[in-house]
Each structure stands twice: as C-alpha cells, then as structure tokens.
Amino acid sequence: MSPDPYTQSLNEAVAKLIGIREALFEATFQVAITNELKDWSDTVDVGEVHTISKELLDSCSDTNVQLLARLLTNVERTCETLLNLNNLDVEETV
C-alpha cells in the first residue's frame, strides 16, 4: 500500500533534509580545515582516512564554523522531529 500524498511529501522533505545535512556538514568541515583546522589538515597525507565528528566542528572557535554548526544542529533536530511527530521511518525516506 502506498502512503498518502501528505505522508509521501513528509518523507520527501525528510530525504531532502538528510541531503542538506550531508552537504552542510561537508561545507562546515571545508570552512574549518581552511582556517582553524588548517594545521592539522596540512599534516594529513592524501588518501589518509579520518572520521570527523560533529562534536569536533561544534568545538571550533571560528565564528563562521559555529554558525554553520548551529544550522547543522537545527537541520538535524528538524529532521528528527518530523520523523518522530509523524511516526516516519528514515529507511522509508531514502
């Protein structure tokens, strides 16, 4: 049974928010590694793999990174709230 149009539109909105979150995380990381995390970034060899956490971005003192990290948090909270309020499953949105 296919979901009703309203539920479908909510699923699509959540899927878009997930994409926005990923793009925003990447953009925030790029800002951080060109300023506050530049010294660290310069020591990382090409091809070396690291896991970057949102907490690392949250801990940056750069005002621009802080603004972007707050926006990232708002996107995450909005997505989570939409899922919870509407009893949606993130697996159904992607």
Short mmCIF file of C-alpha atoms in Angstrom, two decimals, residues 8-18 79 82:
data_model
loop_
_atom_site.label_atom_id
_atom_site.label_comp_id
_atom_site.label_asym_id
_atom_site.label_seq_id
_atom_site.Cartn_x
_atom_site.Cartn_y
_atom_site.Cartn_z
CA GLN A 8 4.79 10.95 0.94
CA SER A 9 5.56 14.68 0.94
CA LEU A 10 6.82 14.43 4.52
CA ASN A 11 9.06 11.51 3.53
CA GLU A 12 10.40 13.55 0.62
CA ALA A 13 11.03 16.54 2.90
CA VAL A 14 12.96 14.35 5.33
CA ALA A 15 15.00 12.86 2.49
CA LYS A 16 15.89 16.37 1.31
CA LEU A 17 16.83 17.41 4.84
CA ILE A 18 19.15 14.40 5.05
CA CYS A 79 14.52 16.11 10.63
CA LEU A 82 9.47 15.36 11.63
#
